[in-house]
mmCIF file of C-alpha atoms in Angstrom:
data_model
loop_
_atom_site.group_PDB
_atom_site.id
_atom_site.type_symbol
_atom_site.label_atom_id
_atom_site.label_comp_id
_atom_site.label_asym_id
_atom_site.label_seq_id
_atom_site.Cartn_x
_atom_site.Cartn_y
_atom_site.Cartn_z
ATOM 1 C CA MET M 1 0.468 0.183 -0.667
ATOM 2 C CA ARG M 2 2.719 2.159 0.608
ATOM 3 C CA TRP M 3 4.227 1.769 -1.836
ATOM 4 C CA ARG M 4 0.950 2.368 -3.910
ATOM 5 C CA ARG M 5 0.178 5.905 -2.558
ATOM 6 C CA LEU M 6 4.477 6.476 -3.743
ATOM 7 C CA PHE M 7 3.858 5.866 -6.684
ATOM 8 C CA ILE M 8 0.938 7.632 -6.977
ATOM 9 C CA VAL M 9 2.818 10.529 -5.572
ATOM 10 C CA LEU M 10 5.374 10.625 -8.169
ATOM 11 C CA VAL M 11 2.680 10.050 -10.934
ATOM 12 C CA LEU M 12 0.722 13.164 -10.461
ATOM 13 C CA ASN M 13 4.706 15.445 -9.591
ATOM 14 C CA ALA M 14 5.760 14.175 -13.266
ATOM 15 C CA CYS M 15 2.709 14.268 -15.168
ATOM 16 C CA LEU M 16 2.419 18.227 -13.669
ATOM 17 C CA LEU M 17 5.574 19.048 -14.377
ATOM 18 C CA ALA M 18 5.175 17.779 -17.549
ATOM 19 C CA CYS M 19 2.828 19.744 -18.068
ATOM 20 C CA ALA M 20 3.917 22.879 -16.654
ATOM 21 C CA GLY M 21 7.638 22.841 -18.778
ATOM 22 C CA PRO M 22 8.204 24.714 -21.865
ATOM 23 C CA GLN M 23 5.886 23.578 -25.178
ATOM 24 C CA ALA M 24 7.928 20.463 -27.539
ATOM 25 C CA GLY M 25 10.972 21.788 -29.963
ATOM 26 C CA LEU M 26 12.426 24.884 -29.290
ATOM 27 C CA LEU M 27 15.353 24.887 -31.576
ATOM 28 C CA ASN M 28 14.815 27.039 -33.680
ATOM 29 C CA VAL M 29 17.741 28.771 -34.499
ATOM 30 C CA THR M 30 17.812 32.526 -33.938
ATOM 31 C CA ARG M 31 20.843 35.310 -33.096
ATOM 32 C CA PRO M 32 22.383 35.936 -30.528
ATOM 33 C CA ALA M 33 22.226 38.401 -27.963
ATOM 34 C CA LYS M 34 25.269 40.757 -27.407
ATOM 35 C CA ASP M 35 27.722 39.857 -25.585
ATOM 36 C CA ALA M 36 25.651 36.102 -24.678
ATOM 37 C CA ASP M 37 28.406 33.445 -23.689
ATOM 38 C CA GLN M 38 27.993 31.049 -26.709
ATOM 39 C CA ILE M 39 28.315 27.596 -26.096
ATOM 40 C CA THR M 40 29.463 25.370 -29.739
ATOM 41 C CA LEU M 41 28.544 21.226 -29.040
ATOM 42 C CA ILE M 42 29.289 18.669 -30.819
ATOM 43 C CA ALA M 43 25.719 16.535 -31.142
ATOM 44 C CA ALA M 44 26.340 12.189 -32.224
ATOM 45 C CA THR M 45 22.111 10.154 -32.407
ATOM 46 C CA THR M 46 20.671 7.576 -32.629
ATOM 47 C CA ARG M 47 17.585 9.233 -33.339
ATOM 48 C CA ALA M 48 15.345 9.302 -36.504
ATOM 49 C CA PRO M 49 15.793 12.908 -37.967
ATOM 50 C CA VAL M 50 12.067 15.341 -38.796
ATOM 51 C CA GLU M 51 11.194 17.301 -40.693
ATOM 52 C CA ASP M 52 10.702 20.139 -38.433
ATOM 53 C CA PRO M 53 14.211 22.172 -36.953
ATOM 54 C CA ALA M 54 12.696 23.120 -33.466
ATOM 55 C CA VAL M 55 12.607 19.472 -33.017
ATOM 56 C CA LEU M 56 15.539 18.177 -35.349
ATOM 57 C CA TYR M 57 15.481 14.775 -34.053
ATOM 58 C CA GLY M 58 12.454 13.059 -32.702
ATOM 59 C CA GLY M 59 12.297 9.775 -30.114
ATOM 60 C CA GLU M 60 12.707 7.133 -32.657
ATOM 61 C CA ARG M 61 15.427 5.184 -33.560
ATOM 62 C CA GLY M 62 17.149 7.151 -36.491
ATOM 63 C CA ALA M 63 18.758 4.120 -39.123
ATOM 64 C CA SER M 64 22.380 5.675 -38.727
ATOM 65 C CA VAL M 65 24.179 7.387 -36.295
ATOM 66 C CA SER M 66 23.166 11.077 -37.217
ATOM 67 C CA TYR M 67 26.146 14.218 -35.940
ATOM 68 C CA THR M 68 25.467 17.512 -35.640
ATOM 69 C CA ARG M 69 27.189 21.943 -34.457
ATOM 70 C CA ILE M 70 25.666 23.496 -32.522
ATOM 71 C CA ARG M 71 25.436 26.385 -30.935
ATOM 72 C CA ILE M 72 23.671 26.895 -27.643
ATOM 73 C CA SER M 73 23.164 30.949 -26.929
ATOM 74 C CA VAL M 74 23.660 31.010 -23.162
ATOM 75 C CA PRO M 75 21.703 34.150 -21.233
ATOM 76 C CA PRO M 76 23.594 37.027 -19.270
ATOM 77 C CA ASN M 77 23.118 37.629 -15.687
ATOM 78 C CA ARG M 78 21.517 34.111 -14.694
ATOM 79 C CA LYS M 79 22.321 32.103 -11.349
ATOM 80 C CA ALA M 80 24.836 28.380 -11.621
ATOM 81 C CA GLY M 81 22.952 25.459 -12.007
ATOM 82 C CA THR M 82 19.618 27.559 -13.580
ATOM 83 C CA LEU M 83 18.425 26.184 -17.262
ATOM 84 C CA GLU M 84 16.072 29.415 -18.498
ATOM 85 C CA LEU M 85 14.419 27.506 -21.729
ATOM 86 C CA PRO M 86 11.646 28.692 -23.874
ATOM 87 C CA ARG M 87 8.360 29.090 -23.675
ATOM 88 C CA ARG M 88 8.491 29.097 -27.970
ATOM 89 C CA SER M 89 10.990 28.934 -30.297
ATOM 90 C CA PRO M 90 13.173 30.978 -31.683
ATOM 91 C CA GLY M 91 13.599 31.380 -27.529
ATOM 92 C CA ASP M 92 14.575 34.891 -26.740
ATOM 93 C CA PRO M 93 18.314 35.202 -26.031
ATOM 94 C CA GLU M 94 18.049 37.978 -23.774
ATOM 95 C CA ARG M 95 16.079 35.685 -21.080
ATOM 96 C CA THR M 96 16.552 31.538 -21.937
ATOM 97 C CA PHE M 97 18.282 29.360 -23.249
ATOM 98 C CA ALA M 98 18.587 29.434 -27.273
ATOM 99 C CA ALA M 99 20.232 27.861 -30.651
ATOM 100 C CA THR M 100 21.958 29.586 -32.866
ATOM 101 C CA SER M 101 23.729 27.868 -35.770
ATOM 102 C CA ILE M 102 23.222 24.394 -36.002
ATOM 103 C CA THR M 103 25.169 22.368 -38.773
ATOM 104 C CA PRO M 104 25.055 18.715 -39.500
ATOM 105 C CA ILE M 105 28.083 16.988 -40.111
ATOM 106 C CA LYS M 106 28.784 14.632 -42.164
ATOM 107 C CA ARG M 107 31.007 11.332 -40.885
ATOM 108 C CA GLU M 108 33.870 11.904 -42.794
ATOM 109 C CA ASP M 109 33.898 14.576 -40.931
ATOM 110 C CA ILE M 110 34.013 13.726 -37.658
ATOM 111 C CA ALA M 111 37.550 13.739 -36.748
ATOM 112 C CA ALA M 112 38.168 16.696 -38.540
ATOM 113 C CA ALA M 113 35.381 17.744 -36.502
ATOM 114 C CA PHE M 114 36.985 16.516 -32.611
ATOM 115 C CA ARG M 115 40.223 19.377 -33.336
ATOM 116 C CA ALA M 116 39.517 22.521 -31.159
ATOM 117 C CA PRO M 117 40.935 26.020 -30.908
ATOM 118 C CA GLY M 118 43.161 26.212 -28.030
ATOM 119 C CA ALA M 119 46.141 24.495 -26.858
ATOM 120 C CA HIS M 120 43.877 22.758 -23.603
ATOM 121 C CA LYS M 121 40.476 21.947 -25.212
ATOM 122 C CA ARG M 122 42.192 18.686 -25.742
ATOM 123 C CA ARG M 123 40.077 17.322 -23.006
ATOM 124 C CA ALA M 124 36.508 15.345 -24.872
ATOM 125 C CA PHE M 125 33.069 16.096 -22.171
ATOM 126 C CA VAL M 126 31.312 13.081 -23.358
ATOM 127 C CA PHE M 127 26.826 13.545 -21.709
ATOM 128 C CA VAL M 128 24.271 11.289 -22.491
ATOM 129 C CA HIS M 129 21.035 12.217 -20.999
ATOM 130 C CA GLY M 130 18.650 9.896 -19.423
ATOM 131 C CA TYR M 131 15.227 9.014 -19.530
ATOM 132 C CA SER M 132 12.403 10.607 -20.920
ATOM 133 C CA THR M 133 14.642 14.072 -22.617
ATOM 134 C CA THR M 134 13.626 15.583 -26.076
ATOM 135 C CA PHE M 135 16.768 15.678 -27.884
ATOM 136 C CA ASP M 136 16.345 19.922 -27.492
ATOM 137 C CA ARG M 137 16.666 19.597 -24.004
ATOM 138 C CA ALA M 138 19.696 16.647 -23.759
ATOM 139 C CA VAL M 139 21.408 19.792 -25.555
ATOM 140 C CA PHE M 140 20.142 22.402 -23.531
ATOM 141 C CA ARG M 141 20.960 20.930 -20.605
ATOM 142 C CA PHE M 142 24.478 20.002 -21.370
ATOM 143 C CA ALA M 143 25.464 23.633 -22.841
ATOM 144 C CA GLN M 144 24.491 25.257 -19.544
ATOM 145 C CA LEU M 145 26.219 21.968 -17.749
ATOM 146 C CA VAL M 146 29.318 23.182 -19.559
ATOM 147 C CA HIS M 147 28.872 26.800 -19.510
ATOM 148 C CA ASP M 148 28.624 26.627 -15.780
ATOM 149 C CA SER M 149 31.097 23.660 -14.873
ATOM 150 C CA ASP M 150 33.675 26.315 -17.184
ATOM 151 C CA ALA M 151 35.142 22.942 -18.654
ATOM 152 C CA ASP M 152 38.499 23.331 -20.773
ATOM 153 C CA ALA M 153 37.021 21.037 -23.136
ATOM 154 C CA VAL M 154 35.153 19.616 -26.143
ATOM 155 C CA PRO M 155 32.114 18.855 -25.343
ATOM 156 C CA ILE M 156 29.949 16.130 -27.037
ATOM 157 C CA LEU M 157 27.170 14.798 -26.449
ATOM 158 C CA PHE M 158 25.847 10.760 -27.564
ATOM 159 C CA SER M 159 21.742 11.579 -28.042
ATOM 160 C CA TRP M 160 19.721 8.395 -26.938
ATOM 161 C CA PRO M 161 15.766 8.761 -28.936
ATOM 162 C CA SER M 162 14.231 8.857 -25.448
ATOM 163 C CA ARG M 163 11.045 9.686 -26.717
ATOM 164 C CA GLY M 164 10.906 12.137 -23.805
ATOM 165 C CA ARG M 165 7.161 11.402 -21.934
ATOM 166 C CA PHE M 166 6.611 9.802 -18.634
ATOM 167 C CA LEU M 167 4.931 7.263 -19.092
ATOM 168 C CA ASP M 168 7.294 5.413 -21.918
ATOM 169 C CA TYR M 169 10.181 3.975 -19.576
ATOM 170 C CA LYS M 170 10.284 0.292 -20.583
ATOM 171 C CA ARG M 171 10.095 1.978 -24.107
ATOM 172 C CA ASP M 172 13.698 4.562 -23.836
ATOM 173 C CA LEU M 173 15.197 1.365 -22.185
ATOM 174 C CA ASP M 174 14.960 -0.293 -25.109
ATOM 175 C CA ASN M 175 16.299 2.237 -26.862
ATOM 176 C CA ALA M 176 19.134 3.377 -25.316
ATOM 177 C CA SER M 177 20.437 -0.582 -25.180
ATOM 178 C CA TYR M 178 19.314 -0.783 -29.342
ATOM 179 C CA SER M 179 22.007 2.456 -28.664
ATOM 180 C CA ARG M 180 25.088 1.288 -26.853
ATOM 181 C CA SER M 181 27.480 -0.077 -29.844
ATOM 182 C CA ASP M 182 27.313 3.434 -31.227
ATOM 183 C CA LEU M 183 28.375 4.604 -28.146
ATOM 184 C CA ALA M 184 31.207 2.618 -28.010
ATOM 185 C CA ASN M 185 32.005 3.231 -31.677
ATOM 186 C CA LEU M 186 31.523 7.310 -30.322
ATOM 187 C CA LEU M 187 33.858 7.020 -27.715
ATOM 188 C CA GLU M 188 35.872 4.484 -29.893
ATOM 189 C CA ALA M 189 36.437 7.684 -32.062
ATOM 190 C CA ALA M 190 37.716 10.398 -29.805
ATOM 191 C CA ILE M 191 40.307 6.906 -27.641
ATOM 192 C CA ASP M 192 41.752 6.774 -31.683
ATOM 193 C CA SER M 193 42.093 10.689 -32.238
ATOM 194 C CA GLN M 194 45.283 12.650 -32.506
ATOM 195 C CA SER M 195 43.434 15.147 -31.484
ATOM 196 C CA ILE M 196 41.999 14.277 -28.285
ATOM 197 C CA ASN M 197 44.726 12.697 -24.967
ATOM 198 C CA GLU M 198 41.459 12.423 -22.508
ATOM 199 C CA VAL M 199 38.292 11.700 -22.783
ATOM 200 C CA VAL M 200 35.905 12.178 -19.760
ATOM 201 C CA VAL M 201 32.224 10.477 -20.320
ATOM 202 C CA LEU M 202 29.796 12.066 -17.764
ATOM 203 C CA ALA M 203 25.563 10.366 -17.893
ATOM 204 C CA HIS M 204 21.995 10.934 -15.967
ATOM 205 C CA SER M 205 19.997 8.277 -14.406
ATOM 206 C CA MET M 206 18.704 5.764 -17.957
ATOM 207 C CA GLY M 207 21.994 7.473 -19.685
ATOM 208 C CA ALA M 208 24.303 5.429 -16.595
ATOM 209 C CA TRP M 209 23.383 2.372 -17.694
ATOM 210 C CA LEU M 210 24.024 2.882 -21.626
ATOM 211 C CA THR M 211 27.595 4.317 -20.728
ATOM 212 C CA VAL M 212 28.980 1.496 -17.857
ATOM 213 C CA GLU M 213 27.748 -1.000 -21.377
ATOM 214 C CA ALA M 214 29.061 0.873 -23.671
ATOM 215 C CA ILE M 215 32.773 0.834 -21.696
ATOM 216 C CA ARG M 216 32.084 -2.739 -20.998
ATOM 217 C CA GLN M 217 31.769 -3.163 -24.885
ATOM 218 C CA VAL M 218 34.412 -1.276 -25.576
ATOM 219 C CA ALA M 219 36.875 -3.490 -22.313
ATOM 220 C CA LEU M 220 36.513 -6.937 -24.236
ATOM 221 C CA ARG M 221 37.569 -5.764 -27.171
ATOM 222 C CA ARG M 222 40.401 -3.708 -25.837
ATOM 223 C CA GLY M 223 41.629 -5.836 -22.874
ATOM 224 C CA GLY M 224 40.655 -2.971 -21.017
ATOM 225 C CA VAL M 225 39.803 0.567 -21.455
ATOM 226 C CA PRO M 226 42.502 2.339 -22.911
ATOM 227 C CA SER M 227 43.556 5.302 -20.878
ATOM 228 C CA LYS M 228 42.706 7.926 -22.075
ATOM 229 C CA VAL M 229 39.762 7.715 -20.968
ATOM 230 C CA SER M 230 40.045 9.395 -17.248
ATOM 231 C CA SER M 231 36.381 9.499 -15.469
ATOM 232 C CA LEU M 232 32.742 8.589 -15.457
ATOM 233 C CA ILE M 233 31.109 10.557 -13.563
ATOM 234 C CA LEU M 234 27.756 8.583 -12.742
ATOM 235 C CA ALA M 235 24.972 11.707 -12.111
ATOM 236 C CA SER M 236 21.075 9.479 -10.300
ATOM 237 C CA PRO M 237 22.130 6.274 -11.870
ATOM 238 C CA ASP M 238 19.347 4.478 -12.397
ATOM 239 C CA LEU M 239 21.014 1.777 -13.271
ATOM 240 C CA ASP M 240 20.972 -1.662 -10.329
ATOM 241 C CA VAL M 241 23.957 -2.249 -7.945
ATOM 242 C CA GLY M 242 24.421 -5.708 -8.287
ATOM 243 C CA VAL M 243 24.465 -5.153 -12.469
ATOM 244 C CA PHE M 244 26.895 -1.912 -12.404
ATOM 245 C CA ARG M 245 29.271 -3.830 -9.822
ATOM 246 C CA ARG M 246 29.485 -7.310 -12.358
ATOM 247 C CA GLN M 247 29.863 -4.459 -15.389
ATOM 248 C CA VAL M 248 33.128 -2.959 -13.484
ATOM 249 C CA GLU M 249 33.682 -6.530 -13.238
ATOM 250 C CA ASP M 250 34.363 -7.772 -16.595
ATOM 251 C CA MET M 251 35.898 -4.294 -17.689
ATOM 252 C CA GLY M 252 39.104 -5.226 -15.710
ATOM 253 C CA PRO M 253 41.738 -3.046 -13.732
ATOM 254 C CA LYS M 254 42.428 -0.934 -16.177
ATOM 255 C CA ARG M 255 39.346 1.539 -16.197
ATOM 256 C CA PRO M 256 38.803 4.800 -15.360
ATOM 257 C CA LYS M 257 39.036 6.316 -11.978
ATOM 258 C CA ILE M 258 34.334 6.356 -11.542
ATOM 259 C CA THR M 259 32.801 8.923 -9.485
ATOM 260 C CA ILE M 260 28.827 8.280 -8.876
ATOM 261 C CA PHE M 261 26.103 10.996 -7.568
ATOM 262 C CA VAL M 262 23.214 10.047 -5.170
ATOM 263 C CA ALA M 263 20.781 10.934 -3.480
ATOM 264 C CA ARG M 264 19.183 9.268 -0.657
ATOM 265 C CA ASN M 265 15.707 11.932 -2.341
ATOM 266 C CA ASP M 266 14.957 10.973 -5.249
ATOM 267 C CA LEU M 267 12.171 10.328 -6.336
ATOM 268 C CA ALA M 268 12.352 9.946 -10.274
ATOM 269 C CA LEU M 269 14.335 6.448 -9.012
ATOM 270 C CA ARG M 270 11.978 4.843 -5.995
ATOM 271 C CA LEU M 271 9.315 5.255 -8.808
ATOM 272 C CA SER M 272 12.221 4.176 -11.180
ATOM 273 C CA ARG M 273 12.521 1.006 -8.237
ATOM 274 C CA PHE M 274 8.844 0.677 -8.343
ATOM 275 C CA ILE M 275 8.497 0.332 -12.165
ATOM 276 C CA ALA M 276 11.767 -2.656 -11.494
ATOM 277 C CA ARG M 277 9.778 -3.996 -8.754
ATOM 278 C CA GLY M 278 13.641 -4.257 -7.229
ATOM 279 C CA ASP M 279 16.595 -2.857 -4.378
ATOM 280 C CA ALA M 280 16.855 0.810 -4.428
ATOM 281 C CA ARG M 281 18.658 1.601 -7.782
ATOM 282 C CA LEU M 282 22.096 3.021 -7.631
ATOM 283 C CA GLY M 283 21.460 6.588 -7.901
ATOM 284 C CA GLY M 284 19.835 6.414 -4.707
ATOM 285 C CA ILE M 285 21.312 4.134 -2.418
ATOM 286 C CA ASP M 286 22.919 5.915 0.904
ATOM 287 C CA PRO M 287 25.745 4.380 1.079
ATOM 288 C CA SER M 288 27.400 4.624 4.626
ATOM 289 C CA GLN M 289 24.352 2.108 4.951
ATOM 290 C CA GLU M 290 26.502 -1.588 5.473
ATOM 291 C CA ASP M 291 24.213 -4.037 2.169
ATOM 292 C CA TYR M 292 25.179 -0.843 0.019
ATOM 293 C CA ARG M 293 29.151 -0.559 1.173
ATOM 294 C CA GLN M 294 29.565 -5.067 0.924
ATOM 295 C CA ALA M 295 28.407 -4.735 -2.460
ATOM 296 C CA LEU M 296 30.596 -1.703 -3.481
ATOM 297 C CA SER M 297 33.743 -3.243 -1.786
ATOM 298 C CA ASP M 298 37.086 -3.273 -2.745
ATOM 299 C CA LEU M 299 34.972 -1.226 -6.091
ATOM 300 C CA GLN M 300 39.530 0.234 -6.768
ATOM 301 C CA GLY M 301 38.716 3.981 -8.201
ATOM 302 C CA VAL M 302 34.594 4.030 -7.358
ATOM 303 C CA THR M 303 34.177 6.787 -5.305
ATOM 304 C CA VAL M 304 30.120 7.703 -4.458
ATOM 305 C CA LEU M 305 29.542 11.641 -3.718
ATOM 306 C CA ASP M 306 26.261 12.185 -0.640
ATOM 307 C CA LEU M 307 24.168 15.052 -3.490
ATOM 308 C CA SER M 308 21.087 14.265 -0.275
ATOM 309 C CA ALA M 309 21.729 16.920 1.528
ATOM 310 C CA LEU M 310 22.147 19.458 -0.858
ATOM 311 C CA SER M 311 18.563 22.198 -2.362
ATOM 312 C CA SER M 312 18.006 23.617 -5.816
ATOM 313 C CA GLY M 313 15.818 24.340 -8.005
ATOM 314 C CA ASP M 314 15.149 20.515 -8.890
ATOM 315 C CA ARG M 315 12.054 19.298 -7.780
ATOM 316 C CA VAL M 316 12.182 15.762 -7.825
ATOM 317 C CA ASN M 317 16.276 15.838 -6.901
ATOM 318 C CA HIS M 318 17.121 13.613 -9.646
ATOM 319 C CA ALA M 319 19.535 16.397 -11.777
ATOM 320 C CA LEU M 320 21.130 17.184 -8.871
ATOM 321 C CA PHE M 321 24.645 17.335 -10.621
ATOM 322 C CA ALA M 322 23.316 19.620 -12.899
ATOM 323 C CA THR M 323 21.073 22.532 -10.690
ATOM 324 C CA SER M 324 23.814 22.353 -7.986
ATOM 325 C CA PRO M 325 25.764 24.838 -7.669
ATOM 326 C CA GLU M 326 28.278 22.580 -5.835
ATOM 327 C CA ALA M 327 27.947 19.744 -7.995
ATOM 328 C CA VAL M 328 28.420 21.963 -11.046
ATOM 329 C CA ARG M 329 31.706 22.950 -8.745
ATOM 330 C CA LEU M 330 33.086 19.657 -8.581
ATOM 331 C CA ILE M 331 32.189 18.598 -11.248
ATOM 332 C CA GLY M 332 34.566 21.889 -13.802
ATOM 333 C CA ASP M 333 36.698 22.258 -11.170
ATOM 334 C CA ARG M 334 38.056 18.643 -10.873
ATOM 335 C CA LEU M 335 36.362 15.660 -12.064
ATOM 336 C CA VAL M 336 36.267 17.161 -15.574
ATOM 337 C CA GLN M 337 39.776 17.940 -15.304
ATOM 338 C CA GLY M 338 40.270 13.908 -14.349
ATOM 339 C CA GLN M 339 40.998 14.410 -10.878
ATOM 340 C CA GLN M 340 39.814 12.677 -8.121
ATOM 341 C CA ILE M 341 37.631 14.412 -4.853
ATOM 342 C CA SER M 342 38.811 14.228 -2.249
ATOM 343 C CA ASP M 343 37.712 16.020 1.658
ATOM 344 C CA ALA M 344 38.786 19.498 0.918
ATOM 345 C CA ASP M 345 36.549 20.120 -1.458
ATOM 346 C CA VAL M 346 33.482 19.474 -0.807
ATOM 347 C CA ALA M 347 34.575 20.311 3.476
ATOM 348 C CA ARG M 348 35.081 23.639 4.967
ATOM 349 C CA PRO M 349 38.142 24.575 7.420
ATOM 350 C CA THR M 350 39.025 22.478 9.838
ATOM 351 C CA THR M 351 35.606 20.252 9.542
ATOM 352 C CA ALA M 352 36.903 16.792 7.584
ATOM 353 C CA VAL M 353 36.049 13.580 10.149
ATOM 354 C CA ASP M 354 37.006 10.771 10.993
ATOM 355 C CA ALA M 355 35.458 8.427 9.254
ATOM 356 C CA ILE M 356 32.930 5.631 10.384
ATOM 357 C CA GLY M 357 35.198 2.630 11.170
ATOM 358 C CA ALA M 358 36.541 1.063 8.458
ATOM 359 C CA ALA M 359 33.558 2.333 6.336
ATOM 360 C CA ALA M 360 33.852 5.082 4.082
ATOM 361 C CA THR M 361 35.731 9.188 4.819
ATOM 362 C CA PHE M 362 33.471 12.290 4.762
ATOM 363 C CA ALA M 363 33.173 15.766 5.552
ATOM 364 C CA VAL M 364 29.787 16.247 8.470
ATOM 365 C CA ALA M 365 29.472 20.008 8.064
ATOM 366 C CA ALA M 366 30.163 20.487 3.382
ATOM 367 C CA PRO M 367 26.267 19.365 2.025
ATOM 368 C CA ILE M 368 28.217 16.815 0.368
ATOM 369 C CA LEU M 369 29.332 13.633 1.506
ATOM 370 C CA ILE M 370 32.013 11.296 0.145
ATOM 371 C CA PHE M 371 32.004 7.660 0.340
ATOM 372 C CA ASP M 372 35.041 6.238 -1.242
ATOM 373 C CA MET M 373 34.121 2.112 -1.832
ATOM 374 C CA ALA M 374 37.291 0.942 -1.446
ATOM 375 C CA THR M 375 37.700 0.807 2.087
ATOM 376 C CA SER M 376 34.273 -0.874 1.945
ATOM 377 C CA GLN M 377 35.296 -4.167 3.813
#
């Protein structure tokens, strides 16, 4: 009965959010605001193209991967972590995010597209979105994250055919599975590119399952994950804990540093748990609990960040990685640079404390708690 009530509450919340959200199709091109910052990203998608230029790619499977260069104007005088989407297309670049340029990229030109001006932009920052996300929402979210994190990297969006509808969970999962070889191929293209010397991957929600599967596939092909892939960030991963452990084990010892953002109050993952009729999803665990410490114990290079105490504009606590300025700062300052987060990155002076037994290390005065799962015995 408790689960049934929770399910009804979550459905109503999701429906209210969907009804209150902006209209579909927001990618009509407009002129940028004067002196506005602009983010140029490469989008690779397994979605089928559509005729409406405001939509560009829909929620059905494409016959092949399509590549597009998209420039997004970021509205001035906004707070980090906010995503001001237009109510109609094109958006007003003075007040909302807006597309200012969209250019198709031929498959044979994708290697050249990886080359970005600037000596420091030899790092690829790959983002894989989650469930119930349309193409335009994925583009705007990634542009916001790249801008707010000040990521010094070539931004690459991988967009799989999510239908962007709340009740299409099973179809979204099938479409994510459909796309894993294409994501693996994209990652290998970045790995093999002489223009890129480091690859950082951030995956959200259902996109985390797809991404870990793709990296596992790369590892099985190549006898481990190539060292160019320095960091894997899983934000609110909609992924079974045991499946995740097996996927990481299959990668072998040659694998990237893995950082997992979790929130015990993530309502979307509670709903996913109800749909899956299983245990808590990886992004919704309490990493201080013995069961989860044991499940993830001795996984070297796996760090869990508990964001449960953060507050942001995300009413379901499922996008804290992008809506919380604290989380965005850690992504840009540390994780995109391939560095591991420590207590010093989140703790105020003199606030770091000892671990709970030998299970984990964390800082209590900061809103983000850090757990090194390799110390969980």
